Amino acid sequence: MNDILIKKTTTFFQTTFGSSPEKIVLSPGRINIIGEHIDYNDGFVLPAAIDKIICFAFEKNNSNQSKIMAIDLDDEFEIDLADTMQLNEKVWTNYLRGVINQLKINGFSFEGFNCVFSSNIPVGSGLSSSAALECGFLFGINELFNLNIKPLDIALMGQKAEHWVGINCGIMDQFSSVFGLENKVIKIDCRTLEFEYHDANFSEYSLILFDSNVKHSLFTSAYNKRREECEEGLAIIRNNFPEINSFRDCNESQVLSLKDKMSEDVFKRSHFVVKEIGRVIKACEALDNGNIEVLGQLMLETHEGLSSEYEVSCAELDMLVNTVKMEKSVIGSRLMGGGFGGCTINLVKKGHEEDLKKRLSALYFDAFGIELKNYDVKIGNGTSLYTAN
């Protein structure tokens, strides 16, 4: 599928500009195996880049103007690099304006260029197409003009570009897009940005995302509320255990001992966070031991916690997980991402995928009258230059 996308992008470039691109960049979306809502709580996350990508084609054009074309949107814009970057009503352009803004803020000098891009990452599915857009665009400019920007700085500048657009994301999405490796997950320490790879040997299993096709509007307010409740919980913990600086330093028994000193919601959020941090550590051990069934059980526990304690699930996501966990062919399932809609991530024994998709789609439509989408994903490499064989 990616070969088709690369050909589509390069052919469009050649037709439009009458020349072959100087640089072709592939930038992936990402999944998160486990470790949800703990990036802002100093925990660990366990993401991976996937084989769904944005393909970019670049060339210098020896001017101060840059022309950028989104093939899938049938849209384009031109920008004068000397101008001050400002947000535009064409929302998709702001992610790229944000990248150029970051480059200028950080003192990098470069000339005008032509760029076209196309994607097979499903937009709005929680696979971080925005991070792939930022990091791939930045990576391409870096390569085109030999700016020598380090990979970590590409991820951090991509994150700041998204902040500039107005989305206060953590670092996980951009980090995964830049540092992904085929058949590896990345354990990222969200406190220090130290990271390590773990083998993801899913040879007997398929990774399938079921897209609920819903987005409940309370996400932003609920997300901010969860952050406040976690901060309140941590403050109570620190008042009673002065040696604790973050949820990372805390164990479950300490949280349980303070149940009477917290509101019900603050206790539930704090309890989930401490347990989820522990689950990521256990998940890495399971992967290292090749025990994928233990990983699957941890994913199910995470969903239960996200639904009943962190309360960021919804009827549609709970139905998807509760239905598949009764299937012998499914060893792990949970909501992935912020919640209140989006996808579930599922580990399914090979040979059972199509039957599961068909039956679950029918049950989901009967329950909600909504079409269930599904995406097969494999763990792939991070943002990189493409060279034709």
PDB file of C-alpha atoms in Angstrom, residues 1-9 25-30 49-56 71-73 117-125 127-130 132-133 209 211 374-378 381:
ATOM      1  CA  MET A   1       0.000   0.000   0.000  1.00  0.00           C
ATOM      2  CA  ASN A   2       2.861   2.394   0.785  1.00  0.00           C
ATOM      3  CA  ASP A   3       4.433   1.753  -2.635  1.00  0.00           C
ATOM      4  CA  ILE A   4       1.196   2.958  -4.247  1.00  0.00           C
ATOM      5  CA  LEU A   5       1.228   6.076  -2.045  1.00  0.00           C
ATOM      6  CA  ILE A   6       4.862   6.850  -2.888  1.00  0.00           C
ATOM      7  CA  LYS A   7       4.165   6.506  -6.618  1.00  0.00           C
ATOM      8  CA  LYS A   8       1.055   8.690  -6.341  1.00  0.00           C
ATOM      9  CA  THR A   9       3.012  11.417  -4.506  1.00  0.00           C
ATOM     10  CA  VAL A  25      10.248  11.428   3.189  1.00  0.00           C
ATOM     11  CA  LEU A  26       8.019   8.820   4.827  1.00  0.00           C
ATOM     12  CA  SER A  27       6.551   9.733   8.219  1.00  0.00           C
ATOM     13  CA  PRO A  28       4.364   7.280  10.184  1.00  0.00           C
ATOM     14  CA  GLY A  29       1.376   7.444  12.460  1.00  0.00           C
ATOM     15  CA  ARG A  30       1.545   5.673  15.790  1.00  0.00           C
ATOM     16  CA  ALA A  49       5.283   3.717  14.816  1.00  0.00           C
ATOM     17  CA  ILE A  50       3.033   1.943  12.316  1.00  0.00           C
ATOM     18  CA  ASP A  51       3.019   1.144   8.599  1.00  0.00           C
ATOM     19  CA  LYS A  52       0.477   3.869   7.817  1.00  0.00           C
ATOM     20  CA  ILE A  53       2.354   6.953   6.618  1.00  0.00           C
ATOM     21  CA  ILE A  54       2.427  10.404   5.087  1.00  0.00           C
ATOM     22  CA  CYS A  55       4.664  10.596   2.003  1.00  0.00           C
ATOM     23  CA  PHE A  56       6.323  13.968   1.257  1.00  0.00           C
ATOM     24  CA  ILE A  71      -2.923  15.980  -2.648  1.00  0.00           C
ATOM     25  CA  ASP A  72      -5.705  14.294  -0.654  1.00  0.00           C
ATOM     26  CA  LEU A  73      -7.366  17.620   0.191  1.00  0.00           C
ATOM     27  CA  PHE A 117       2.278  15.212   0.387  1.00  0.00           C
ATOM     28  CA  SER A 118      -0.273  12.437   0.556  1.00  0.00           C
ATOM     29  CA  SER A 119      -1.336  10.083   3.350  1.00  0.00           C
ATOM     30  CA  ASN A 120      -2.881   6.707   4.107  1.00  0.00           C
ATOM     31  CA  ILE A 121      -3.217   7.428   7.857  1.00  0.00           C
ATOM     32  CA  PRO A 122      -6.949   7.561   8.641  1.00  0.00           C
ATOM     33  CA  VAL A 123      -7.569  11.152   9.802  1.00  0.00           C
ATOM     34  CA  GLY A 124      -9.305  11.525  13.155  1.00  0.00           C
ATOM     35  CA  SER A 125      -8.730   7.906  14.138  1.00  0.00           C
ATOM     36  CA  LEU A 127      -3.226   7.504  14.977  1.00  0.00           C
ATOM     37  CA  SER A 128      -1.570  10.924  15.263  1.00  0.00           C
ATOM     38  CA  SER A 129      -1.618  12.075  11.662  1.00  0.00           C
ATOM     39  CA  SER A 130      -0.791  15.594  12.914  1.00  0.00           C
ATOM     40  CA  ALA A 132       3.396  12.577  11.291  1.00  0.00           C
ATOM     41  CA  LEU A 133       2.665  15.775   9.342  1.00  0.00           C
ATOM     42  CA  LEU A 209      -7.890  -1.154  15.374  1.00  0.00           C
ATOM     43  CA  ASP A 211     -12.755   2.683  14.951  1.00  0.00           C
ATOM     44  CA  ASN A 374     -11.263  -1.309  11.075  1.00  0.00           C
ATOM     45  CA  TYR A 375      -7.572  -0.890  10.308  1.00  0.00           C
ATOM     46  CA  ASP A 376      -4.907  -3.581  10.170  1.00  0.00           C
ATOM     47  CA  VAL A 377      -1.607  -2.171  11.385  1.00  0.00           C
ATOM     48  CA  LYS A 378       1.942  -3.425  11.675  1.00  0.00           C
ATOM     49  CA  ASN A 381       9.938   2.441  11.162  1.00  0.00           C
TER      50      ASN A 381
END
